[in-house]
Structure formats: C-alpha cells, structure tokens
GROMACS .gro file of C-alpha atoms in nm:
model
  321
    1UNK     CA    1   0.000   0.000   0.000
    2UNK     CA    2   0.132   0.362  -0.111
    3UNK     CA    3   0.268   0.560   0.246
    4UNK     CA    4   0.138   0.902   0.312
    5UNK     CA    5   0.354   1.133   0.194
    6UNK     CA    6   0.526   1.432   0.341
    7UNK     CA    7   0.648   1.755   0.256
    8UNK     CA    8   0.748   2.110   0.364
    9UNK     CA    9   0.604   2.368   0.153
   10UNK     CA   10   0.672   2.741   0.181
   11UNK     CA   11   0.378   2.920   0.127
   12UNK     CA   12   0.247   3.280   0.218
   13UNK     CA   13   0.593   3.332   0.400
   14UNK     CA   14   0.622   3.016   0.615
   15UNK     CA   15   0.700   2.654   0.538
   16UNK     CA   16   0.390   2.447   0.590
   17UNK     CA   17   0.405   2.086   0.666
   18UNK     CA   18   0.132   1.875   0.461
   19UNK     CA   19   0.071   1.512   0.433
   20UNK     CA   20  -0.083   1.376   0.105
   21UNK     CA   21  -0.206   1.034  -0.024
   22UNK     CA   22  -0.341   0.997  -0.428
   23UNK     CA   23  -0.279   1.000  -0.761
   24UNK     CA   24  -0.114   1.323  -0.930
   25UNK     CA   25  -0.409   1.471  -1.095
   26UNK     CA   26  -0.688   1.335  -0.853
   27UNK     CA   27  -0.954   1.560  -0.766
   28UNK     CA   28  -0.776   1.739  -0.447
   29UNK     CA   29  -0.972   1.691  -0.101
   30UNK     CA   30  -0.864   1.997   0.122
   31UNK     CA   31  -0.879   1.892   0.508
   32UNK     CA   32  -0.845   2.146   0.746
   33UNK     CA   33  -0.816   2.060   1.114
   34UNK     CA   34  -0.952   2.157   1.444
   35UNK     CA   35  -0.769   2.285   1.759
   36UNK     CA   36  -0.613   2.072   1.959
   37UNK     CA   37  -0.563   1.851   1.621
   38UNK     CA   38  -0.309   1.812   1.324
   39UNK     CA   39  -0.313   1.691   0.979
   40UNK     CA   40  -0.341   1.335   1.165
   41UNK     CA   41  -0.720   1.417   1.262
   42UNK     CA   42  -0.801   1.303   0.901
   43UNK     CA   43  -0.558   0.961   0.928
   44UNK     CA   44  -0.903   0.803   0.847
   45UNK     CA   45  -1.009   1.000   0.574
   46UNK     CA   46  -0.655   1.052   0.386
   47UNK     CA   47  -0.639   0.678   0.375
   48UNK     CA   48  -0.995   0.594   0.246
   49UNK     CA   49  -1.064   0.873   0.019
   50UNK     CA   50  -0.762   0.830  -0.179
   51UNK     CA   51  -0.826   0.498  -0.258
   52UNK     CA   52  -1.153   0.585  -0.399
   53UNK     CA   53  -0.968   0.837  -0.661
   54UNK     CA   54  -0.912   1.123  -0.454
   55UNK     CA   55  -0.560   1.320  -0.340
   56UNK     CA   56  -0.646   1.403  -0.007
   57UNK     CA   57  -0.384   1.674   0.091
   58UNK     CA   58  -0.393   1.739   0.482
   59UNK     CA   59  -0.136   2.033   0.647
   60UNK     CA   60  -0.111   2.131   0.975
   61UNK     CA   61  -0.184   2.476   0.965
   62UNK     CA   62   0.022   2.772   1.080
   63UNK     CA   63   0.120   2.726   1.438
   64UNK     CA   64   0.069   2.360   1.434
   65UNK     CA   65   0.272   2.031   1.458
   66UNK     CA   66   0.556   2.056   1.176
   67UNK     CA   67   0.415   2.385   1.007
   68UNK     CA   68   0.612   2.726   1.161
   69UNK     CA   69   0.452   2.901   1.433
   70UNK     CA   70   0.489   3.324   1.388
   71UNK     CA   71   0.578   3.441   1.703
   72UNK     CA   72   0.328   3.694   1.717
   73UNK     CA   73  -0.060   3.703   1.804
   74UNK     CA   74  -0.123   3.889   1.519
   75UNK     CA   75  -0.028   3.691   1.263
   76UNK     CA   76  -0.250   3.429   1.293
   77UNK     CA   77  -0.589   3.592   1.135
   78UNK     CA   78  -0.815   3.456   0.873
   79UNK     CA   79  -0.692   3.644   0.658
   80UNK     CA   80  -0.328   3.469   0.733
   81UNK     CA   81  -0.421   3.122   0.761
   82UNK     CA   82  -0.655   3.157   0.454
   83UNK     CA   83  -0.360   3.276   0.253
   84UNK     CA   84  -0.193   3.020   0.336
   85UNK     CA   85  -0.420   2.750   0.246
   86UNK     CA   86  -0.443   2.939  -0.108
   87UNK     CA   87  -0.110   2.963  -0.176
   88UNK     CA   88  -0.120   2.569  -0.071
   89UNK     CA   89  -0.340   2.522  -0.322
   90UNK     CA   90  -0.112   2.686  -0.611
   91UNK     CA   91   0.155   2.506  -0.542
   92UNK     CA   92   0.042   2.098  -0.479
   93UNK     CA   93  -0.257   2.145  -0.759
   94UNK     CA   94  -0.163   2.427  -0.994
   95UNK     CA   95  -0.352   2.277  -1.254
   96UNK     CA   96  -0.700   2.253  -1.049
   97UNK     CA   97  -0.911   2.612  -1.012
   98UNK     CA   98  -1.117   2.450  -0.798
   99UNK     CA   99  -1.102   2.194  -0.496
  100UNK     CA  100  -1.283   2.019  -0.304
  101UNK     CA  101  -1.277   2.132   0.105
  102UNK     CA  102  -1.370   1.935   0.423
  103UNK     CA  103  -1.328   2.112   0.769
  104UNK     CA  104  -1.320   2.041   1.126
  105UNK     CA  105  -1.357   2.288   1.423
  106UNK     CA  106  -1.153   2.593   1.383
  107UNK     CA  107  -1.044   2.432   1.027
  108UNK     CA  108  -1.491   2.418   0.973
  109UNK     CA  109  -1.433   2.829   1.062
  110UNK     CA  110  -1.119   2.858   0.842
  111UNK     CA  111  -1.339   2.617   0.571
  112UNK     CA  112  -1.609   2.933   0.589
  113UNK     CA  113  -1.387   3.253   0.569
  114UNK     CA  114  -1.192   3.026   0.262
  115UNK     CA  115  -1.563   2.998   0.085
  116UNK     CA  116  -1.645   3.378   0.172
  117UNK     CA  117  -1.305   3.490   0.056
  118UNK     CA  118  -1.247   3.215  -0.279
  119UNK     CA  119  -1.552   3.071  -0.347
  120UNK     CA  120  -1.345   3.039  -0.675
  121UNK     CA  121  -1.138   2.797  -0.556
  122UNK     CA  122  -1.394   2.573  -0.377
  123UNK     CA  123  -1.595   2.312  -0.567
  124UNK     CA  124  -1.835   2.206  -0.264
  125UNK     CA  125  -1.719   2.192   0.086
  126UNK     CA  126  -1.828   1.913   0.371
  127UNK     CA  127  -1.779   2.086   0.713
  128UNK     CA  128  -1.830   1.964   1.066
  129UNK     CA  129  -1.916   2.053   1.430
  130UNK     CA  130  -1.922   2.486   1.364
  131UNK     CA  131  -2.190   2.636   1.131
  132UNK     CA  132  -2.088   2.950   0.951
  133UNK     CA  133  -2.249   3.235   1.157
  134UNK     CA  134  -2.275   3.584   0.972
  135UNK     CA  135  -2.036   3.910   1.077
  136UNK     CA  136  -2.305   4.092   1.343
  137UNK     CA  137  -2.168   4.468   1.250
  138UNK     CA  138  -2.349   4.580   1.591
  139UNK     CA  139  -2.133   4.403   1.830
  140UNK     CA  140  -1.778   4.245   1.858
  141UNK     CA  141  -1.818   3.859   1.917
  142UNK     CA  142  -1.611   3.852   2.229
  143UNK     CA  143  -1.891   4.082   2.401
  144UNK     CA  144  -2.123   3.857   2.273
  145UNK     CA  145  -2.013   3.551   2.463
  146UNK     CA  146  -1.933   3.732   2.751
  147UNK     CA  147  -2.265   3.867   2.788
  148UNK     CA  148  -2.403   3.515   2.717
  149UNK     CA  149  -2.195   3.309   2.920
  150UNK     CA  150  -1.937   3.497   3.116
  151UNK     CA  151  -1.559   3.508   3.199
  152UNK     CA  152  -1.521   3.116   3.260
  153UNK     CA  153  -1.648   3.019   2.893
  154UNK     CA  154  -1.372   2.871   2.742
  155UNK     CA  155  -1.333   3.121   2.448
  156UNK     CA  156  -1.302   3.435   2.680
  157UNK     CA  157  -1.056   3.240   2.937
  158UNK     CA  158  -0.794   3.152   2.626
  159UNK     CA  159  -0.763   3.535   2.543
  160UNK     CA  160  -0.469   3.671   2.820
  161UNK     CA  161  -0.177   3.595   2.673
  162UNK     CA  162  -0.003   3.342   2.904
  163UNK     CA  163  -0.261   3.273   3.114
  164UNK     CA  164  -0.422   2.968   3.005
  165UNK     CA  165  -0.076   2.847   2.894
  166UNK     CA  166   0.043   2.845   3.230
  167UNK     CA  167  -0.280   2.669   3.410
  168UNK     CA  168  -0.256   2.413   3.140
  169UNK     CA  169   0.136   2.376   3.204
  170UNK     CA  170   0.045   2.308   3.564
  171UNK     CA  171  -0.176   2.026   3.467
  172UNK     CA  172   0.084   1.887   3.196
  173UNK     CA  173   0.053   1.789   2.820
  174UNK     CA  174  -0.072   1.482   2.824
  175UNK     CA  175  -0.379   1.574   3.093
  176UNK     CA  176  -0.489   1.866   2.903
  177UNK     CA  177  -0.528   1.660   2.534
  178UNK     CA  178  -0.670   1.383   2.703
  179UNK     CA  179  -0.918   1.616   2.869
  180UNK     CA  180  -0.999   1.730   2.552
  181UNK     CA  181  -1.052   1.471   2.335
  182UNK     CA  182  -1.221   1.278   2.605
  183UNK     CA  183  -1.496   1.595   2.666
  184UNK     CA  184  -1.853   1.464   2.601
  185UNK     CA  185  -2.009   1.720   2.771
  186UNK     CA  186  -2.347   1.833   2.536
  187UNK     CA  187  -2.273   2.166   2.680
  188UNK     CA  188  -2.066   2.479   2.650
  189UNK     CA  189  -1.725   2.463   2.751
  190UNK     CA  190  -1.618   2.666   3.100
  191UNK     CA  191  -1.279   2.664   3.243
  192UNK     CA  192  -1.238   2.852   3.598
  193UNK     CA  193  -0.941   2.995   3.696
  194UNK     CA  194  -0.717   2.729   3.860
  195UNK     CA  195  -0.986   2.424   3.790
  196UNK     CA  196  -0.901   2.312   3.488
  197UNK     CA  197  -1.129   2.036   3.345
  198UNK     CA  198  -1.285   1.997   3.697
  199UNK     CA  199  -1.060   1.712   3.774
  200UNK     CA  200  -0.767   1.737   4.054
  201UNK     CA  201  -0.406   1.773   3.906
  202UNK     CA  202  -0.369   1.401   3.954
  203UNK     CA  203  -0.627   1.273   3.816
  204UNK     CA  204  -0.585   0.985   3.532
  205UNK     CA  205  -0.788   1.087   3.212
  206UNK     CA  206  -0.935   0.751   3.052
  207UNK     CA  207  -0.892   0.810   2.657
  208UNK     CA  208  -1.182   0.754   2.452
  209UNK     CA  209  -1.239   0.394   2.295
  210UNK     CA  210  -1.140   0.569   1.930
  211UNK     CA  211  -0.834   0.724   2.047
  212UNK     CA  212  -0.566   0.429   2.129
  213UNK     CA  213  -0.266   0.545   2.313
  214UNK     CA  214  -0.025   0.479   2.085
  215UNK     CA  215  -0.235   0.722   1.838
  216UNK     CA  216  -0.285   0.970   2.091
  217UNK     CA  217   0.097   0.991   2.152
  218UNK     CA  218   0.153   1.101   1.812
  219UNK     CA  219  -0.062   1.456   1.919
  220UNK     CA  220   0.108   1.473   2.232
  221UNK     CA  221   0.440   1.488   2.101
  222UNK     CA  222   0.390   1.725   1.881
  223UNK     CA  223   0.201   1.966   2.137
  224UNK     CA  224   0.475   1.879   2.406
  225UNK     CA  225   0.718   1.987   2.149
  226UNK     CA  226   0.548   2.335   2.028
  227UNK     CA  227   0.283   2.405   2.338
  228UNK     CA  228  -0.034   2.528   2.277
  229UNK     CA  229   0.051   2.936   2.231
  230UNK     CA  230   0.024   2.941   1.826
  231UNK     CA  231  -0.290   2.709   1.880
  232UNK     CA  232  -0.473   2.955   2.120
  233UNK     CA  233  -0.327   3.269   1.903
  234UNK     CA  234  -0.616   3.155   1.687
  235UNK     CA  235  -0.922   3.258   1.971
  236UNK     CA  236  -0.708   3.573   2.047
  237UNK     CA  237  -0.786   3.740   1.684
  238UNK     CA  238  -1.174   3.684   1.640
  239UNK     CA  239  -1.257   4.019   1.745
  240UNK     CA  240  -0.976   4.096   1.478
  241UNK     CA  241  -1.118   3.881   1.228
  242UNK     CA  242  -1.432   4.110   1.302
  243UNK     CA  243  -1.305   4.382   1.204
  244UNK     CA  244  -1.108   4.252   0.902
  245UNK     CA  245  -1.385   4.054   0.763
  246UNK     CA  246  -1.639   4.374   0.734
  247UNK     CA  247  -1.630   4.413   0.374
  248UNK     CA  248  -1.788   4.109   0.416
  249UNK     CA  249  -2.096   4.186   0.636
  250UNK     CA  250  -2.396   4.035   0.469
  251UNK     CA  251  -2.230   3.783   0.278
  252UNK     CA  252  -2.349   3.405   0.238
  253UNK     CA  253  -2.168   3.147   0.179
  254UNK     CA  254  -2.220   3.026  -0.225
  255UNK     CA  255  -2.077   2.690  -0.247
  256UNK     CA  256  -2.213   2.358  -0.190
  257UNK     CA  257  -2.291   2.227   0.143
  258UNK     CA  258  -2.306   1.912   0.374
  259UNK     CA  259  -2.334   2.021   0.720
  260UNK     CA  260  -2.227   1.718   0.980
  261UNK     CA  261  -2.238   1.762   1.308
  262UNK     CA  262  -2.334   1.502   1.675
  263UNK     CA  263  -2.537   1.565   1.876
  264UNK     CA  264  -2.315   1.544   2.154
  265UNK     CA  265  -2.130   1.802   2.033
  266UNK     CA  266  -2.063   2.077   2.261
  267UNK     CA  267  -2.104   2.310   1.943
  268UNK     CA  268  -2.439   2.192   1.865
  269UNK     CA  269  -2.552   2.247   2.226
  270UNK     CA  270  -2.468   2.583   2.288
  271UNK     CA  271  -2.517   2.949   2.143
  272UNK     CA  272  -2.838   2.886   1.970
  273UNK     CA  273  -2.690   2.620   1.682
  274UNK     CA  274  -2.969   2.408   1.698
  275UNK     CA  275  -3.248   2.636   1.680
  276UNK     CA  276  -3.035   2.830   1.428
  277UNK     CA  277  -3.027   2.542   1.200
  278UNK     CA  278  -3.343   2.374   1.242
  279UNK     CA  279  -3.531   2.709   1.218
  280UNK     CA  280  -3.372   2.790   0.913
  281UNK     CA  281  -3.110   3.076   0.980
  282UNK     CA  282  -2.856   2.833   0.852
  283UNK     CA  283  -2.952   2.768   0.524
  284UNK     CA  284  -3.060   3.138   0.442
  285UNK     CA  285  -2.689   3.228   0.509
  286UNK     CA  286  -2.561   2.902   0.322
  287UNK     CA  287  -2.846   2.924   0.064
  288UNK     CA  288  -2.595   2.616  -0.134
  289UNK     CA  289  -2.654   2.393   0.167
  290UNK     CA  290  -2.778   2.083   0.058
  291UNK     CA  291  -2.786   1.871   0.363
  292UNK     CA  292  -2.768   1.885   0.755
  293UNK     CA  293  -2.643   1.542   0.902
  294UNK     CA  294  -2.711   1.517   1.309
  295UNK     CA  295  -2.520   1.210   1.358
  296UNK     CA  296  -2.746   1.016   1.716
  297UNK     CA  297  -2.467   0.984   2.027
  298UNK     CA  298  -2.158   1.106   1.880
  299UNK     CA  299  -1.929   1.437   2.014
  300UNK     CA  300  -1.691   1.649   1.896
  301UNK     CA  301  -1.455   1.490   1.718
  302UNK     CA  302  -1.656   1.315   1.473
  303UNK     CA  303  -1.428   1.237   1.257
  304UNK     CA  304  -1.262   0.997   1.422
  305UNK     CA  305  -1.487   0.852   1.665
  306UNK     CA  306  -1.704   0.707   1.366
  307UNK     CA  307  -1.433   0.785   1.033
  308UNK     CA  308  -1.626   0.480   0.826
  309UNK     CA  309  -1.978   0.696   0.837
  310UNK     CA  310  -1.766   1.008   0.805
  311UNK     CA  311  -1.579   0.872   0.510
  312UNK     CA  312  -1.872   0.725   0.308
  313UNK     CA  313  -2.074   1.102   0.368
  314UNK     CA  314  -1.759   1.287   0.235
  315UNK     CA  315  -1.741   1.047  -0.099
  316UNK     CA  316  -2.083   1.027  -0.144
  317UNK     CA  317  -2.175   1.415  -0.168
  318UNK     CA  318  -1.826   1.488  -0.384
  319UNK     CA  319  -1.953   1.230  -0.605
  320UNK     CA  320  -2.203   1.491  -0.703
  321UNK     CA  321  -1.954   1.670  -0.818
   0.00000   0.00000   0.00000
C-alpha cells in the first residue's frame, strides 16, 4: 500500500508541513483541522478517500505540529491562515481552479472565511461541528459571549496571553489533550481559573475507545514539542477577524454544502446552533446547503470517533460533483 507522503512547503511566508495520499491529478480533497488537532485528525479519511480516486492533501496549519509558528498574536488571522491555504493550493494542484474542502472545528471556521473569501477555488465543501455564523456589525463577538456566558467560557478564558498556557502547564501535556478529546459534555465549555477540566491535578484521564494510546501519543508529542501558544493565538484574533472581515458583512456562503455535526457536540448544544439550524437561519446564510447530518450519540470529534460513516458522507456528496 502507497505511504502518506510528506512535505514542507513554503507558502504565504512560512513553510507548511502537509501530508498527502493519491494519484497526481486526482480531484484534491482539502482537510483542514480543528484545535487541539493536526493533519493526523483526518488519518481516516486521507487513507480511504484516496483509494476511492481522490488526493487528499492534509497540512497542519500555521502554528501547528511541523508547520512554523509566527511568534506573534497577530499573525494568525483569517486572513493569514486563509492565505496560506491558497497559496497551498497553487503550489500541490496548480492545474485545479477549484477543490474540493472538508473542515473540522476551527479548520470548519477557516473552511467558511476560505468559501467567503475564494468561493473560486472551492468546488463544494463538507464541514463539521461549527456552522458558519454571519459578521453581526453591531457588536464584537467577544462581548457577545461574555454577555451570554461569562468570563469562565472557554473562548473568553484563552484570550490573556499566558494565562491559560500556564494553568494548562500546571496540569501537563498529556492531561490537558486527554481532557480534551475525552470531553462529552453536550454543553458549553467553562474553564475557571485554577480548575481546569474539573478534575484534581492528579487525576488519570481515561482516553476515549477511538483514540488508542499509541495514536494519541503522536498529538502529544507534537504539542509537548510546540505548546499550545500558536494554537490559542487563533481565539485571540476573532474580534480581529471582526473587524477585518467587514467588507464582508452580509455575505453568504455560495458553495455547496453538507453540514455534519453530533449531537453530543458541545457546538451543537450551545449558542443557539440548533435552533439556528433547524429554524432555518442556517440555510438562508448558506443558501448552497444541501444537507444537515445530526449524527445520534456522537461528540466532537466526529471524525474519528465514527471515520467509516464520516468517510462514506464525504465520498458520497463529492460524487455529485
């Protein structure tokens, strides 16, 4: 069986790590991960869509695992990490205008600014776990979720530079990801100062059945390696991206659509998503959107707690195409 492959690209003035799998002149998958993930969230997915005639190509993005990390807050925007994925583009698949996108998390967000931005470049896009919510031009979206949910809501606690850095260094690496991908909480997300994940400092973390160790060890060395500064840079510019993105107030997103999400999901269990969606907010600002999957008993990271459901809803909506 072919290996992934793996390169260092340099693209919109950093070299970017990217694993691929397929035939030269495939159609190209684009997967773009989550936080706290790499290009090895989509193991799964690189593996099965390529051998159904694909070339998935899967990078960490800026920041993450093998990719360079600017030392700066600033310089992790949409703006940056969607010229990155662009340039990306122009130099693995030069000779294909358009691509097909699949997101995750922060990469679902980066997945939405890419369509807003290129919708030129994007031939339909499957996203997971974060709808695209429209630019609100009345109020910054940091005030929002501090008026909604307060100072312990996970989003407002990973602004201070430093701070969250050094409660997670107190509770180690290895705690901190396993607390993470272990969450199942169909809830939003609080962190009080100095509590962590609610567990004492010694507390062992049992991995989910989906994640085995040795799997699991790949993430942590990479995050032991590089911390989780770059990472949180990413929460620390959405009131940037706010103001950035307002040429874009009013926009909708005009590509194809397949919406996945469980219903476990912390995402789909807190700031309105479900009412948003079933309601039909959601599909007047992603008037493409051709289908909403609510996958029964299944969290966050659906993509690899059930990759064979994920993998057949990915190949059966780009076969469309």
């Amino acid at each position: 069986m072919e290996e992934i492959r793996h390169r260092t690209v340099h693209v919109n003035g950093i070299d970017m790590h990217v694993a691929e799998k397929g035939e030269e002149g495939a159609p190209v998958i684009l997967f773009i991960h989550g936080f706290p993930e790499l290009w090895y969230s989509w193991r799964h997915q690189i593996e099965a869509l390529s051998a159904l005639g694909y070339r998935a190509v899967a990078p960490d993005l800026r920041g993450y695992g093998d990719t360079e990390a600017p030392a700066t807050a600033a310089e992790y925007t949409c703006l940056h990490v969607v010229g990155d994925l662009v340039a990306l583009l122009d130099s693995v698949a030069p000779d294909q205008d358009k691509v097909f996108v699949v997101g995750h998390d922060w990469g679902a967000i980066i997945a939405w600014y890419l369509c807003q931005f290129r919708p030129d470049r994007v031939k339909a896009l499957v996203n997971m776990s974060v709808v695209f919510n429209p630019r609100n031009p009345k109020r910054k979206p940091l005030e929002t979720l501090k008026a909604i949910y307060g100072p312990d809501y996970y989003v407002c606690r990973f602004q201070e530079p430093g701070e969250i850095e050094d409660e997670f260094a107190r509770f180690g690496t290895e705690t901190i990801l396993k607390e993470i991908y272990s969450y199942r909480n169909p809830g939003p997300l609080f962190l009080p100062k100095g509590k962590g994940f609610g567990h004492s400092l010694d507390a062992q973390i049992t991995l989910p059945s989906w994640l085995p160790e040795e799997e699991f060890n790949y993430y942590y060395t990479k995050y032991e390696k590089n911390g989780f500064t770059p990472k949180i840079n990413y929460y620390r510019n959405i009131d940037k991206n706010w103001e950035l993105t307002a040429p874009w107030t009013g926009s909708q997103i005009k590509v194809p659509v397949k919406f996945i999400v469980g219903d476990q999901d912390l995402t789909y269990n807190s700031l309105g998503t479900k009412e948003y969606i079933n309601k039909g907010g959601f599909k007047s600002n992603v008037p493409f959107l051709q289908e909403v999957v609510v996958m029964e008993g299944v969290a966050h990271f659906l993509n690899q707690e059930k990759p064979d459901e994920i993998n057949k809803h990915i190949y059966d909506f780009f076969q469309k195409f």
